[in-house]
Structure formats: structure tokens, C-alpha cells
Coordinates of C-alpha atoms and ligand atoms in Angstrom, one line a residue:
M529 CA 3.0 13.9 -42.6
G530 CA 4.4 17.1 -41.2
H531 CA 7.7 17.8 -39.4
I532 CA 8.8 15.8 -36.5
R533 CA 8.5 17.7 -33.2
A534 CA 9.3 16.9 -29.6
L535 CA 6.1 16.6 -27.5
P536 CA 5.5 19.1 -24.7
E537 CA 6.5 17.6 -21.3
L538 CA 2.9 17.7 -19.9
L539 CA 1.7 15.7 -22.9
V540 CA 4.5 13.2 -22.5
N541 CA 3.5 12.8 -18.8
Q542 CA -0.2 12.5 -19.7
I543 CA 0.6 9.7 -22.2
A544 CA 2.7 8.0 -19.6
A545 CA -0.1 8.4 -17.1
G546 CA -2.3 6.3 -19.4
E547 CA 0.0 3.3 -18.7
V548 CA 0.9 3.9 -15.1
V549 CA -2.4 5.1 -13.7
E550 CA -5.1 3.4 -15.6
R551 CA -7.7 4.1 -12.9
P552 CA -8.0 5.2 -9.2
A553 CA -6.9 1.7 -8.0
S554 CA -3.6 2.0 -9.9
A555 CA -2.9 5.4 -8.4
L556 CA -3.7 4.0 -5.0
K557 CA -1.3 1.1 -5.5
E558 CA 1.5 3.4 -6.6
L559 CA 1.0 5.7 -3.5
V560 CA 0.9 2.9 -1.0
E561 CA 4.0 1.3 -2.6
N562 CA 5.8 4.6 -2.1
S563 CA 4.8 4.5 1.6
L564 CA 6.2 1.0 2.0
D565 CA 9.4 1.9 0.2
A566 CA 9.8 4.7 2.7
G567 CA 9.7 2.2 5.5
A568 CA 6.2 3.1 6.8
Q569 CA 4.9 1.1 9.7
S570 CA 1.4 2.4 9.3
V571 CA -0.5 3.5 6.2
S572 CA -3.9 4.9 6.1
V573 CA -6.0 5.3 2.9
D574 CA -9.0 7.5 2.5
L575 CA -11.1 7.5 -0.6
A576 CA -14.0 9.6 -1.8
E577 CA -16.3 8.4 -4.6
G578 CA -14.4 5.3 -5.5
G579 CA -11.2 7.2 -5.5
M580 CA -12.3 9.3 -8.5
R581 CA -12.9 12.4 -6.4
R582 CA -10.2 11.8 -3.9
I583 CA -7.4 9.4 -2.9
R584 CA -5.4 10.3 0.2
V585 CA -2.6 8.1 1.5
A586 CA -0.8 9.0 4.7
D587 CA 2.2 7.2 6.1
D588 CA 4.7 7.4 8.9
G589 CA 7.7 6.7 6.7
A590 CA 11.0 8.4 6.2
G591 CA 9.6 11.5 4.5
I592 CA 11.1 13.7 1.7
E593 CA 13.5 16.5 2.2
P594 CA 11.9 19.9 1.3
G595 CA 14.5 20.5 -1.4
D596 CA 13.5 17.2 -3.1
L597 CA 9.8 17.8 -3.2
P598 CA 9.8 19.2 -6.8
L599 CA 12.0 16.3 -7.9
A600 CA 9.6 13.8 -6.4
L601 CA 7.0 15.1 -8.9
A602 CA 9.4 15.2 -11.8
R603 CA 9.4 12.4 -14.3
F604 CA 12.4 9.9 -14.3
A605 CA 13.5 11.3 -10.9
T606 CA 13.9 8.7 -8.2
S607 CA 15.8 8.1 -4.9
K608 CA 15.7 4.4 -5.4
I609 CA 18.2 3.5 -8.1
A610 CA 21.0 5.4 -9.7
T611 CA 22.6 2.9 -12.1
L612 CA 21.8 0.0 -14.3
E613 CA 23.3 -2.4 -11.7
D614 CA 20.9 -0.9 -9.1
L615 CA 18.0 -1.5 -11.5
E616 CA 19.1 -5.1 -11.9
R617 CA 19.0 -5.7 -8.2
A618 CA 16.2 -3.3 -7.2
A619 CA 14.6 -4.5 -4.0
T620 CA 12.2 -1.6 -3.8
L621 CA 8.7 -1.6 -5.2
G622 CA 9.3 1.6 -7.2
F623 CA 12.3 2.3 -9.3
R624 CA 11.2 4.2 -12.4
G625 CA 10.6 7.7 -10.9
E626 CA 7.4 7.9 -12.9
A627 CA 4.4 7.3 -10.7
L628 CA 4.0 10.7 -9.0
A629 CA 4.8 12.7 -12.2
S630 CA 2.2 10.7 -14.0
I631 CA -0.5 11.0 -11.4
G632 CA 0.3 14.8 -11.0
A633 CA -0.1 15.3 -14.8
V634 CA -3.7 14.1 -14.7
S635 CA -5.0 15.3 -11.3
R636 CA -4.8 18.0 -8.6
L637 CA -2.1 16.5 -6.4
A638 CA -0.7 17.7 -3.0
L639 CA 2.4 16.2 -1.5
T640 CA 3.1 17.0 2.2
S641 CA 6.1 15.6 3.9
R642 CA 8.1 15.9 7.1
R643 CA 11.4 14.2 7.8
P644 CA 12.2 13.5 11.4
D645 CA 14.9 16.2 11.6
E646 CA 12.6 19.0 10.2
R647 CA 10.8 21.4 12.6
H648 CA 7.7 21.3 10.5
A649 CA 6.4 19.8 7.3
W650 CA 6.6 21.1 3.7
R651 CA 4.1 21.0 1.0
I652 CA 4.1 21.2 -2.8
A653 CA 1.1 21.1 -5.1
C654 CA 0.8 20.0 -8.7
D655 CA -2.2 21.0 -10.7
G656 CA -2.5 19.2 -14.0
G657 CA 1.3 19.1 -14.2
S658 CA 2.2 22.6 -13.1
L659 CA 4.0 22.9 -9.8
S660 CA 3.4 25.3 -6.9
P661 CA 6.3 26.7 -4.8
V662 CA 7.2 24.6 -1.7
E663 CA 5.6 26.0 1.4
P664 CA 5.6 25.2 5.1
A665 CA 2.8 23.0 6.3
A666 CA 1.5 21.0 9.3
L667 CA 2.0 17.3 9.5
A668 CA 3.2 15.2 12.5
A669 CA 5.5 12.9 10.6
G670 CA 6.0 11.0 7.3
T671 CA 4.3 11.8 4.0
T672 CA 0.7 12.4 2.9
V673 CA -0.3 12.5 -0.7
E674 CA -3.7 13.8 -1.8
V675 CA -4.9 13.2 -5.3
D676 CA -8.1 15.0 -6.2
E677 CA -10.2 14.8 -9.4
L678 CA -8.3 12.1 -11.2
Y679 CA -8.4 12.7 -15.0
Y680 CA -10.1 16.1 -14.6
N681 CA -8.0 17.5 -17.5
T682 CA -8.2 14.4 -19.7
P683 CA -11.9 14.0 -20.2
A684 CA -11.5 11.2 -22.8
R685 CA -9.8 9.1 -20.2
R686 CA -12.2 10.0 -17.5
K687 CA -15.0 8.5 -19.6
F688 CA -13.4 5.1 -19.3
L689 CA -13.9 5.1 -15.5
K690 CA -16.7 2.9 -14.3
S691 CA -19.3 3.5 -11.6
E692 CA -18.3 4.6 -8.1
A693 CA -19.0 1.1 -6.8
T694 CA -16.8 -0.6 -9.4
E695 CA -13.9 1.8 -9.0
F696 CA -14.1 1.4 -5.2
A697 CA -14.1 -2.4 -5.6
R698 CA -10.9 -2.1 -7.6
C699 CA -9.3 0.2 -5.0
D700 CA -10.3 -2.3 -2.3
E701 CA -8.7 -5.1 -4.2
A702 CA -5.5 -3.1 -4.7
F703 CA -5.5 -2.2 -1.0
S704 CA -6.0 -5.9 0.0
R705 CA -3.0 -7.0 -2.1
V706 CA -0.6 -4.5 -0.5
A707 CA -2.0 -5.2 2.9
L708 CA -1.5 -8.9 2.5
S709 CA 2.1 -8.3 1.2
R710 CA 3.2 -6.7 4.5
P711 CA 1.5 -8.3 7.6
A712 CA 3.8 -6.4 9.9
V713 CA 2.6 -3.0 8.7
A714 CA -0.7 -1.5 10.0
F715 CA -3.2 -0.5 7.3
S716 CA -6.6 1.2 7.3
L717 CA -9.0 2.1 4.6
S718 CA -12.0 4.3 4.6
H719 CA -14.5 5.2 1.8
N720 CA -16.7 8.3 1.8
G721 CA -15.9 8.8 5.5
R722 CA -16.7 5.3 6.5
R723 CA -14.1 2.9 7.9
V724 CA -13.9 -0.1 5.7
A725 CA -10.8 -1.9 7.0
H726 CA -8.5 -1.6 9.9
L727 CA -5.7 -4.1 10.0
A728 CA -3.3 -4.3 13.0
P729 CA 0.2 -5.5 12.5
G730 CA 0.5 -9.3 12.9
S731 CA 1.4 -12.6 11.4
A732 CA 0.7 -13.6 7.8
R733 CA -2.1 -15.8 9.1
S734 CA -3.8 -13.0 11.1
R735 CA -3.5 -10.7 8.1
A736 CA -5.0 -13.4 5.8
S737 CA -7.8 -13.7 8.3
G738 CA -8.6 -10.0 8.0
V739 CA -8.2 -9.8 4.2
V740 CA -9.0 -13.2 2.7
S741 CA -11.4 -14.9 5.2
E742 CA -11.3 -16.3 8.6
E743 CA -12.2 -19.7 7.2
F744 CA -9.1 -19.7 4.9
A745 CA -6.8 -18.4 7.7
G746 CA -8.1 -21.0 10.1
S747 CA -7.6 -24.0 7.9
A748 CA -4.8 -23.1 5.6
I749 CA -1.6 -25.2 5.6
E750 CA 1.6 -23.3 6.3
V751 CA 4.3 -23.5 3.7
E752 CA 8.0 -22.9 4.4
A753 CA 10.7 -24.0 2.0
D754 CA 14.2 -22.9 1.4
G755 CA 16.1 -23.3 -1.9
A756 CA 19.6 -22.2 -2.8
A757 CA 18.5 -18.7 -4.0
V758 CA 14.8 -18.8 -3.4
R759 CA 12.5 -19.1 -0.4
L760 CA 8.8 -19.9 -0.4
T761 CA 6.6 -19.1 2.6
G762 CA 2.9 -18.5 3.2
L763 CA -0.4 -20.2 3.4
V764 CA -2.2 -22.5 1.1
A765 CA -5.7 -23.8 1.3
A766 CA -6.2 -27.4 2.5
P767 CA -7.8 -29.5 -0.2
G768 CA -11.1 -29.5 1.6
F769 CA -11.3 -25.7 1.5
T770 CA -10.9 -24.9 -2.1
R771 CA -13.0 -22.3 -4.0
A772 CA -15.2 -22.2 -7.1
S773 CA -13.2 -19.3 -8.5
R774 CA -9.6 -18.0 -8.6
D775 CA -10.5 -14.9 -6.5
A776 CA -8.3 -15.8 -3.5
Q777 CA -4.9 -16.4 -5.1
F778 CA -2.2 -14.0 -4.0
L779 CA 1.4 -14.4 -5.1
F780 CA 4.0 -12.0 -3.9
V781 CA 7.5 -12.1 -5.5
N782 CA 9.9 -10.1 -3.4
G783 CA 7.1 -8.4 -1.7
R784 CA 5.3 -7.4 -4.9
F785 CA 1.9 -8.7 -6.0
V786 CA 2.3 -10.4 -9.4
R787 CA 0.6 -12.7 -11.8
D788 CA 3.0 -15.2 -13.0
K789 CA 2.2 -18.2 -15.2
V790 CA 5.2 -20.2 -14.2
V791 CA 4.4 -20.1 -10.5
S792 CA 0.6 -20.5 -10.9
H793 CA 1.2 -23.5 -13.2
A794 CA 3.4 -25.1 -10.6
I795 CA 0.8 -24.4 -7.9
R796 CA -1.9 -26.0 -10.0
E797 CA 0.2 -29.0 -10.6
A798 CA 1.0 -29.4 -7.0
Y799 CA -2.8 -29.5 -6.3
A800 CA -3.6 -31.7 -9.3
D801 CA -3.7 -34.8 -7.1
V802 CA -5.9 -33.5 -4.4
L803 CA -8.2 -31.1 -6.2
H804 CA -11.5 -31.5 -7.9
H805 CA -11.0 -30.2 -11.5
D806 CA -13.5 -27.3 -11.2
R807 CA -12.2 -26.1 -7.9
H808 CA -9.4 -23.6 -7.3
P809 CA -7.0 -23.4 -4.4
A810 CA -6.8 -20.2 -2.3
Y811 CA -3.3 -19.1 -1.4
V812 CA -1.2 -16.3 -0.1
L813 CA 2.4 -17.1 -1.1
F814 CA 5.6 -15.2 -0.7
L815 CA 8.4 -16.1 -3.1
D816 CA 11.6 -14.4 -2.2
A817 CA 14.5 -14.6 -4.5
D818 CA 17.8 -12.8 -5.1
P819 CA 16.6 -9.7 -7.0
R820 CA 19.2 -10.4 -9.6
L821 CA 17.3 -13.5 -10.6
V822 CA 14.1 -11.7 -11.1
D823 CA 13.4 -9.0 -13.7
V824 CA 10.7 -6.7 -12.5
N825 CA 11.0 -4.2 -15.3
V826 CA 8.7 -6.1 -17.7
H827 CA 5.3 -4.5 -17.3
P828 CA 4.2 -0.9 -17.0
A829 CA 2.2 -1.6 -13.9
K830 CA 4.9 -3.9 -12.6
T831 CA 2.5 -6.8 -12.1
E832 CA 4.6 -9.3 -14.0
V833 CA 8.1 -10.5 -13.5
R834 CA 10.5 -12.6 -15.4
F835 CA 12.6 -15.3 -13.7
R836 CA 16.1 -15.8 -14.9
E837 CA 15.6 -19.6 -14.3
A838 CA 12.0 -20.2 -14.8
G839 CA 12.3 -24.0 -14.9
A840 CA 14.1 -24.1 -11.5
V841 CA 11.5 -21.8 -9.9
H842 CA 8.8 -24.1 -11.3
Q843 CA 10.3 -27.2 -9.8
F844 CA 11.0 -25.5 -6.5
V845 CA 7.5 -24.2 -6.0
F846 CA 6.0 -27.5 -7.2
H847 CA 8.0 -29.6 -4.8
A848 CA 7.6 -27.2 -1.9
L849 CA 3.8 -27.2 -2.2
S850 CA 3.5 -31.0 -2.9
R851 CA 5.4 -31.6 0.3
A852 CA 3.1 -29.3 2.2
L853 CA 0.0 -30.8 0.7
A854 CA 1.1 -34.4 1.2
A855 CA 0.7 -34.3 5.0
P856 CA -1.5 -37.4 5.5
L857 CA -4.6 -35.7 6.9
A858 CA -4.1 -32.2 5.6
G859 CA -7.3 -32.2 3.6
A860 CA -9.7 -32.9 6.3
A861 CA -12.9 -30.8 6.2
R862 CA -14.6 -29.8 9.4
A863 CA -18.2 -30.5 9.6
A864 CA -20.2 -27.6 8.3
M865 CA -22.6 -27.0 11.2
P866 CA -25.7 -25.0 11.0
P867 CA -25.6 -21.8 13.1
A868 CA -27.2 -22.4 16.5
A869 CA -30.2 -20.2 15.8
A870 CA -31.1 -22.2 12.6
A871 CA -30.9 -25.5 14.3
P872 CA -34.5 -26.0 15.6
S873 CA -36.2 -25.5 12.3
V874 CA -33.8 -27.8 10.5
F875 CA -33.6 -30.5 13.0
T876 CA -37.1 -30.7 14.5
Q877 CA -38.0 -34.4 14.8
P878 CA -41.6 -34.8 16.1
S879 CA -41.6 -38.5 16.5
L880 CA -38.3 -40.3 17.1
G881 CA -39.6 -43.9 17.5
V882 CA -37.0 -44.5 20.1
A883 CA -38.8 -47.1 22.1
Q884 CA -38.6 -49.7 19.4
A885 CA -35.1 -49.0 18.3
A886 CA -33.5 -48.6 21.7
S887 CA -33.0 -52.2 22.7
R888 CA -31.1 -52.9 19.5
Y889 CA -28.7 -49.9 20.1
E890 CA -28.2 -50.6 23.8
A891 CA -25.8 -53.4 23.4
F892 CA -23.9 -51.5 20.8
F893 CA -23.6 -48.4 22.9
A894 CA -22.7 -50.3 25.9
S895 CA -19.4 -51.2 24.3
A896 CA -18.9 -48.0 22.4
V897 CA -19.5 -45.2 24.9
T898 CA -17.4 -44.7 28.0
D899 CA -19.3 -42.4 30.3
E900 CA -20.8 -39.0 30.6
G901 CA -17.4 -37.4 30.3
R902 CA -17.2 -38.5 26.7
T903 CA -13.8 -37.1 26.1
G904 CA -11.6 -40.1 26.8
A905 CA -10.5 -42.6 24.2
A906 CA -12.9 -45.3 23.2
P907 CA -13.1 -48.2 25.5
A908 CA -12.2 -51.8 24.8
Q909 CA -9.5 -50.7 22.4
P910 CA -5.9 -51.6 22.7
D911 CA -3.5 -48.9 24.0
P912 CA -5.8 -46.0 24.7
G913 CA -2.7 -43.8 25.6
A914 CA -1.7 -43.6 21.9
A915 CA -4.9 -41.7 21.0
P916 CA -4.8 -42.0 17.2
M917 CA -5.9 -39.0 15.3
L918 CA -8.9 -40.6 13.7
G919 CA -9.8 -42.6 16.9
Y920 CA -11.4 -46.0 16.9
A921 CA -14.2 -47.4 14.8
L922 CA -17.6 -47.6 16.3
A923 CA -19.7 -48.9 13.4
Q924 CA -20.5 -48.8 9.7
L925 CA -23.4 -46.7 8.4
H926 CA -25.5 -48.0 5.5
G927 CA -22.4 -49.6 4.1
V928 CA -21.0 -46.2 3.1
F929 CA -19.6 -44.5 6.2
V930 CA -17.4 -45.5 9.0
L931 CA -18.2 -43.9 12.3
A932 CA -15.3 -43.5 14.8
Q933 CA -14.8 -41.8 18.1
N934 CA -11.6 -39.8 18.7
A935 CA -10.6 -37.4 21.4
A936 CA -12.4 -34.4 19.8
G937 CA -15.7 -36.3 19.2
L938 CA -17.2 -38.1 16.2
V939 CA -15.3 -38.9 13.0
L940 CA -17.2 -39.8 9.8
V941 CA -15.2 -41.5 7.1
D942 CA -16.2 -42.0 3.5
M943 CA -14.9 -45.6 3.3
H944 CA -14.6 -45.8 -0.5
A945 CA -13.0 -42.4 -0.9
A946 CA -10.5 -43.0 1.8
H947 CA -9.6 -46.5 0.6
E948 CA -9.3 -45.2 -3.0
R949 CA -6.6 -42.6 -1.9
I950 CA -4.7 -45.3 0.0
V951 CA -4.6 -47.6 -3.0
Y952 CA -3.7 -44.8 -5.3
E953 CA -0.8 -43.6 -3.2
K954 CA 0.4 -47.2 -2.9
L955 CA 0.3 -47.6 -6.7
K956 CA 2.2 -44.4 -7.2
G957 CA 4.8 -45.4 -4.6
A958 CA 5.3 -48.8 -6.3
L959 CA 6.4 -47.2 -9.5
D960 CA 9.7 -45.4 -9.9
V961 CA 8.8 -41.8 -10.3
S962 CA 12.2 -40.5 -11.4
R963 CA 12.4 -42.5 -14.6
L964 CA 9.5 -44.1 -16.6
S965 CA 10.4 -47.3 -18.4
S966 CA 10.4 -47.1 -22.1
Q967 CA 8.9 -49.4 -24.7
P968 CA 10.3 -49.4 -28.2
L969 CA 7.8 -49.1 -31.1
L970 CA 7.8 -51.8 -33.8
V971 CA 6.9 -49.1 -36.3
P972 CA 8.4 -45.7 -35.4
I973 CA 5.8 -42.9 -35.7
A974 CA 6.7 -39.9 -37.9
M975 CA 5.0 -36.7 -36.9
P976 CA 5.0 -33.2 -38.3
A977 CA 6.5 -30.7 -35.8
T978 CA 7.2 -27.0 -35.5
A979 CA 10.7 -25.5 -35.4
E980 CA 10.1 -24.8 -31.7
E981 CA 9.2 -28.4 -31.0
I982 CA 12.3 -29.7 -32.8
E983 CA 14.5 -27.2 -31.0
E984 CA 13.0 -28.4 -27.7
V985 CA 13.6 -32.0 -28.5
E986 CA 17.3 -31.1 -28.9
R987 CA 17.5 -28.9 -25.9
S988 CA 15.8 -31.3 -23.5
A989 CA 17.0 -34.6 -24.9
G990 CA 17.9 -36.0 -21.4
A991 CA 14.6 -35.0 -19.7
I992 CA 12.6 -36.4 -22.6
A993 CA 14.5 -39.7 -22.4
D994 CA 13.8 -39.9 -18.6
L995 CA 10.2 -39.7 -19.4
G996 CA 10.5 -42.9 -21.5
F997 CA 10.4 -41.3 -25.0
E998 CA 12.9 -41.8 -27.7
V999 CA 12.5 -39.0 -30.2
G1000 CA 14.7 -37.5 -32.9
A1001 CA 14.4 -35.0 -35.7
A1002 CA 13.6 -36.5 -39.1
G1003 CA 13.9 -33.3 -41.1
P1004 CA 13.3 -29.6 -40.6
R1005 CA 9.6 -30.2 -40.1
D1006 CA 9.4 -33.7 -38.8
L1007 CA 10.0 -35.7 -35.6
V1008 CA 10.2 -39.5 -35.4
V1009 CA 9.1 -41.3 -32.2
R1010 CA 10.9 -44.6 -31.7
A1011 CA 9.9 -45.5 -28.1
V1012 CA 7.2 -44.4 -25.7
P1013 CA 6.6 -44.6 -22.0
A1014 CA 5.7 -48.3 -21.3
M1015 CA 2.7 -47.6 -19.1
L1016 CA 1.2 -45.2 -21.5
A1017 CA 1.8 -47.2 -24.7
D1018 CA -1.9 -47.2 -25.6
L1019 CA -2.2 -43.4 -25.6
D1020 CA -1.8 -41.1 -28.6
A1021 CA 2.0 -40.7 -28.6
P1022 CA 2.3 -37.6 -30.8
A1023 CA -0.3 -35.7 -28.8
L1024 CA 1.3 -36.6 -25.6
L1025 CA 4.8 -35.6 -26.9
R1026 CA 3.4 -32.3 -28.1
S1027 CA 2.0 -31.4 -24.7
V1028 CA 5.3 -32.5 -23.0
L1029 CA 7.3 -30.3 -25.4
A1030 CA 5.0 -27.3 -24.9
E1031 CA 5.3 -27.6 -21.1
M1032 CA 9.0 -27.9 -21.3
R1033 CA 9.3 -24.8 -23.4
E1034 CA 7.0 -22.8 -21.2
F1035 CA 7.9 -24.0 -17.7
G1036 CA 11.2 -25.7 -18.1
A1037 CA 9.8 -29.1 -17.0
S1038 CA 7.0 -31.3 -17.9
R1039 CA 4.7 -33.2 -15.6
A1040 CA 2.2 -34.0 -18.4
L1041 CA 3.3 -37.6 -18.5
L1042 CA 3.3 -38.2 -14.8
E1043 CA -0.1 -36.7 -14.7
R1044 CA -1.4 -38.9 -17.5
R1045 CA 0.2 -41.9 -15.7
N1046 CA -1.4 -40.8 -12.4
E1047 CA -4.8 -40.5 -14.1
L1048 CA -4.5 -44.2 -15.1
L1049 CA -3.4 -45.2 -11.6
S1050 CA -6.3 -43.2 -10.2
T1051 CA -8.8 -45.1 -12.3
M1052 CA -7.2 -48.4 -11.2
A1053 CA -7.4 -47.3 -7.6
C1054 CA -11.0 -46.4 -8.0
H1055 CA -11.7 -50.0 -9.2
A1056 CA -9.6 -51.6 -6.6
A1057 CA -11.0 -49.7 -3.6
V1058 CA -13.8 -51.1 -1.4
R1059 CA -17.2 -50.6 -2.9
A1060 CA -20.1 -49.2 -1.0
N1061 CA -22.3 -51.8 0.8
R1062 CA -19.4 -54.1 1.5
S1063 CA -19.6 -54.6 5.2
L1064 CA -16.5 -54.2 7.2
T1065 CA -15.6 -55.7 10.5
V1066 CA -14.5 -53.4 13.4
P1067 CA -10.9 -54.6 13.0
E1068 CA -11.1 -53.9 9.3
M1069 CA -12.4 -50.4 9.9
N1070 CA -9.7 -49.7 12.5
A1071 CA -7.1 -50.9 10.0
L1072 CA -8.5 -48.4 7.4
L1073 CA -8.3 -45.6 9.9
R1074 CA -4.7 -46.5 10.8
E1075 CA -3.8 -46.6 7.1
M1076 CA -5.4 -43.2 6.5
E1077 CA -3.2 -41.8 9.2
E1078 CA -0.1 -43.1 7.5
T1079 CA -1.0 -42.2 3.9
E1080 CA 0.0 -39.0 2.2
R1081 CA -2.9 -36.8 1.1
A1082 CA -5.3 -39.1 2.9
G1083 CA -7.5 -36.1 3.8
S1084 CA -9.0 -36.0 0.3
C1085 CA -9.8 -38.6 -2.4
N1086 CA -8.2 -38.6 -5.8
H1087 CA -10.9 -36.3 -7.1
G1088 CA -10.4 -33.8 -4.3
R1089 CA -13.4 -34.7 -2.2
P1090 CA -12.9 -34.9 1.6
T1091 CA -12.4 -38.5 2.9
W1092 CA -13.4 -37.7 6.5
V1093 CA -15.2 -35.1 8.6
Q1094 CA -14.8 -34.3 12.2
F1095 CA -17.8 -33.4 14.4
S1096 CA -16.5 -32.0 17.7
M1097 CA -18.4 -32.5 20.9
A1098 CA -19.2 -28.8 20.7
D1099 CA -20.6 -29.2 17.2
L1100 CA -22.8 -32.1 18.4
D1101 CA -24.0 -30.1 21.5
R1102 CA -25.0 -27.3 19.2
L1103 CA -27.1 -29.6 17.1
F1104 CA -29.0 -30.6 20.2
L1105 CA -29.1 -27.0 21.6
R1106 CA -27.3 -28.5 24.5
G1107 CA -25.6 -26.0 26.8
R1108 CA -22.3 -27.0 28.4
Ligands
ATP1994 N1 5.4 8.3 0.7 C1 6.7 8.6 0.4 N2 7.6 8.8 1.4 C2 8.9 9.1 1.1 N3 9.4 9.4 -0.2 C3 8.5 9.3 -1.2 C4 7.1 8.9 -1.0 N4 6.5 9.0 -2.2 C5 7.4 9.3 -3.1 N5 8.6 9.5 -2.5 C6 9.9 10.0 -3.2 O1 9.5 10.4 -4.4 C7 10.2 9.8 -5.5 C8 9.3 9.6 -6.7 O2 8.2 8.7 -6.4 P1 7.6 7.9 -7.6 O3 6.6 7.0 -7.1 O4 7.2 8.9 -8.7 O5 8.8 7.1 -8.2 P2 9.5 5.8 -7.6 O6 8.8 5.3 -6.5 O7 11.0 6.2 -7.4 O8 9.4 4.9 -8.9 P3 8.1 4.3 -9.6 O9 7.7 5.2 -10.7 O10 8.5 2.9 -10.1 O11 7.1 4.2 -8.5 C9 10.6 8.4 -4.9 O12 11.8 7.9 -5.4 C10 10.8 8.8 -3.4 O13 12.1 9.3 -3.2
MG1995 MG1 6.7 4.9 -6.7

């Protein structure tokens, strides 16, 4: 090995660029974050060739003083923090003073900016790290950054870029994340001269409609929970509107998109009771916490955070979402109706055979249908003024579905699924959730354990006892289990304990036991619930509807399937191509 030498500044910046700007999408993210930190109300992004040829971000933010322009492009120069204390409570998206220097080292960059008090704008260029003098320029207000030919001077890196379509997709994804994070800011995106997105300022729901999907925004449940030092707001998918992949999960911690395993675990747990195992919830959630409780200086792209009290955050998120999802009929799915144009081919019925069937139905309909108005409450029912949400039972279909009429139209209920949820919630309610009863073992079980597991047993002794376990260390590599949770006595105690300890270590709390217990209750509920082909009387059906309205999470069964579906009168009219 030769002598030790300091690296030239450009090379240092190029090395740093490898971490900060991995691809056009990461440069885009940094530039837009700078605009937001500058208080922009409107940000427009123009891309050419997936951002590889050009990325241009223009904002109407505070702007940069002409004298500061060279510093904006210097490494470790920032206006956002000055001290270690500032870093520890940084509320801005940027704080390292690294992004523009890194991007400038590997592209041809131009920075034009105008503060409100300047008579005109000023511009500085940076070509592969070398700065031009600051010159007067034209710009109405705010700051515009143009990044051309990313990685033109580092060909090895350039080779790692993918096709134009892939790079554009990444940019679009980065754009969507920042756009979701600030619903009150206007955003636009264009690619190769074509407008791709135009998002007007609005509510979180209207932004989600433009970025995630109208279906999600239209059906999502609103979350709003306040803790001592944390606040959770946003939208989560109703259980009936989950997805086959994790592609619509957005978590923003203090306005920053992050992936966080503590929070995503808490979210998954909150859905455990209402979600089919191979489905994923969609969500747009904002977790706001005192910046001193969140370390953002963990990851080069700032996409991870560390919570000072991870366990408390986990509990808070879990309970906030559980509450939101527990609303009795939160999970209801709307009937998926065929589009009007497709209706004739799907629903052509050449011969209906009505003549023969009509007489049988007449008597039934006479008591079930009011008049042509069809919007009032069902007749012959007690207290029509109360208008229960699921309406009144009309009939049972093939021993499987209950048909009911409510103010909106027709309600179809999957009798077994609905009853199963009701029984399940009752079973859960009957058991004390806060402390599981314990059953001593005649023969204590000795189990080998890791040092971490033994440490966790000592640290979380109280919480473990609450779960019904009695455990102690039996040596440097062994634990001994003296008592287990009574309801789960038949299960593999060491395996159960291990997963409890692992969860406690990682998330500060364990719901593994409660989940196992709930699985058992769920199986019991399934056996106890009414079976298909059991005929129900109208009063029985009405009783079921009323219980559904009272029961938490009644919108979906224990496996996440919907328990009822609403067909509005408009849906039905569309089926029959019936104009109104
Ligand atoms: N769009 C903008 N409007 C106003 N000022 C800007 C803008 N972009 C950059 N700046 C100024 O330039 C400085 C350097 O920006 P840069 O992104 O390199 O660093 P940073 O945002 O401070 O930290 P980080 O590296 O974490 O992003 C900022 O601190 C800010 O003062
Ligand atoms: Mg920045």
C-alpha cells in the first residue's frame, strides 16, 4: 500500500453522490424536498427521458440570496441547522447540506433563484462540480433547479441506470410520495413535454384520490388520534378494500416518507382481525411526533427513522388503528357493478319464465315493497322512523344470504360470515384482554435460549407475567417455563415464548399470544355460527341485522371477507338500463 492521501474534493463529492443520488428519482426527491423546506406552495417538475436527460424543479418558495448561491452547491453547507441541538430537533426535510453538492458533482446543474426583495433573479451553474460565477437571470419568484445529463461524468454509474420507462416510473413514485405528504401544496409533473399529473391543493382525501386511487379515497376510513407526544392522522383502507400487494402503503413521519418496521408491524397487527392473510391494507398515514423523539439521521437517503420509544409508538399506532377499524360496519363493500355499457351482454335473459313464478312472489312482494317511490323504510316494520343502517329483512336466499331493504336500496348479507363475526367479538369480549390467566405446569419445561432472549425475560418480566407465562433463567443458556397461559396450554410453549420474546425485543410489545388466542376463538366462532341452509325466520334475520349494527368490525368476517354488500337503487337501475 502507498502513502495515505486526502481525496480531491470532486472525488469526495462523487463518492457521496453514489449514496445520495442513486438514480434520477433520488435527485428528484432531494430537489422537491428543498422546495418544500423553502415553504413553496406550488412545485412543478419536468422530466426528460426518465429524468436521465433532464430534471427541472421549479418552486415559488423563499428563494436563495445571490451571495449564498455558491454555498448552496458546497458540501456540508446548509441554512437548516447550525448546531448538534438543531440536528436533534430538525423539523426540515434536509439538514446535511449535501444534496445539491452531490447532484452538482455528477451532472450539469443550474440553480436560479429570486428572493422577494431582489429586483431580478440570479443564476449559478455547476458543471461536473466546477462552479460558474453568479450572474443575473430572469425568473418570476422562488427557485428553479435544472439537472441535465445525470452521471455524464461517471460512466460506470450511468450504466446502472435502467430503461427510460423504469427510471420514469421511479421518478413518478418519488413524486407521488412527496405530493401525498403535502396535500396543501400544488404539484405538477410532466414527462417529455406531456403533462402527467396536476394536483390542486386540497385535503388529504382529495390528494389521495389524485395519487392513490379514487376507490381508495372514496372508501377509506379516517384516522385521527392524539397521544402525549405523538399524533396519527390520515386514511386507512376499509377491510373490504384491501389489495393483493403492498403498493399503496404510505407512512409519513414528520412529513417525511419512510419505511419503518415498528409502525408497519403495528398496522399489520391492527388489521390482523379483519384482513384476509394474503391481502394488504392500503394507507396514507401521517405520524407527527416531537422531532426530539425521532432520529432522522439514520439512512443516507433519509428513508428510515429511529424512534426513541419504539414500544410506545407501536402501542399508540396499534390502538389508534384498531379503534378506527372497529367501527361496526366499517368494512362494508359496495356492490361491484358492471359498467352501464357492459350490462346488456352480461345480463341478457332471453326467457324469464315469469308467468309461472309470479303468483308465488306476489304475496311476498305485497308485504315487502311499499310503492313506486321505493325509497322509504320497509313496510310492516316497527318504528320506521329509526331507519336502521342495514334496514329490514325481506327474505333468505338459498339458505345463504339474507336480503334486506334499507333507505339506500338492497342489502345482501352473508349470514354465516356475519354471525361468525358477532360470535367472535362476543367471545373476545368475554375474556379479560389485559391479563391472561396462567396455568402452572406439573413438569416445568427447560428450553435452550439465546443471551438476547434471557435478557428480554429479565427486562420484560412484568409484561411476560401479564401474558400468563412464568419464566426464569436457568443458566447462561437456558430458560425454564413454569406456567403458561391457560387458554393456550396445549400449544408448543417454547415456540410461543420465543416469538413473544422476539416481538418484545423488536417492537417493545407482544401481541403474539393475543393473536394465538384470537385464532382459537375465531375457530370456535366459526363452529358456533349459523351454518348455511339453516332457515331463519324474518324476526331472526332482523335480529341478526341489529346485532351486526352493534358489533365491532361487523363489516367483515374473521377472515377479512365482507359480510354484507349494498346495492343502491341507482346500482339496480343501471343493471336494468333503467333511466331515472
Ligand atoms: N428550492 C430551494 N429554495 C430555497 N433554498 C434552497 C432550495 N434548494 C436549496 N436551497 C438552499 O441550499 C442549501 C443546500 O441545499 P441541499 O439540499 O444541498 O442541503 P440541505 O437541504 O440543507 O440538506 P440535505 O443534504 O439533507 O438535503 C439549503 O440548505 C438551502 O438553504
Ligand atoms: Mg436538501
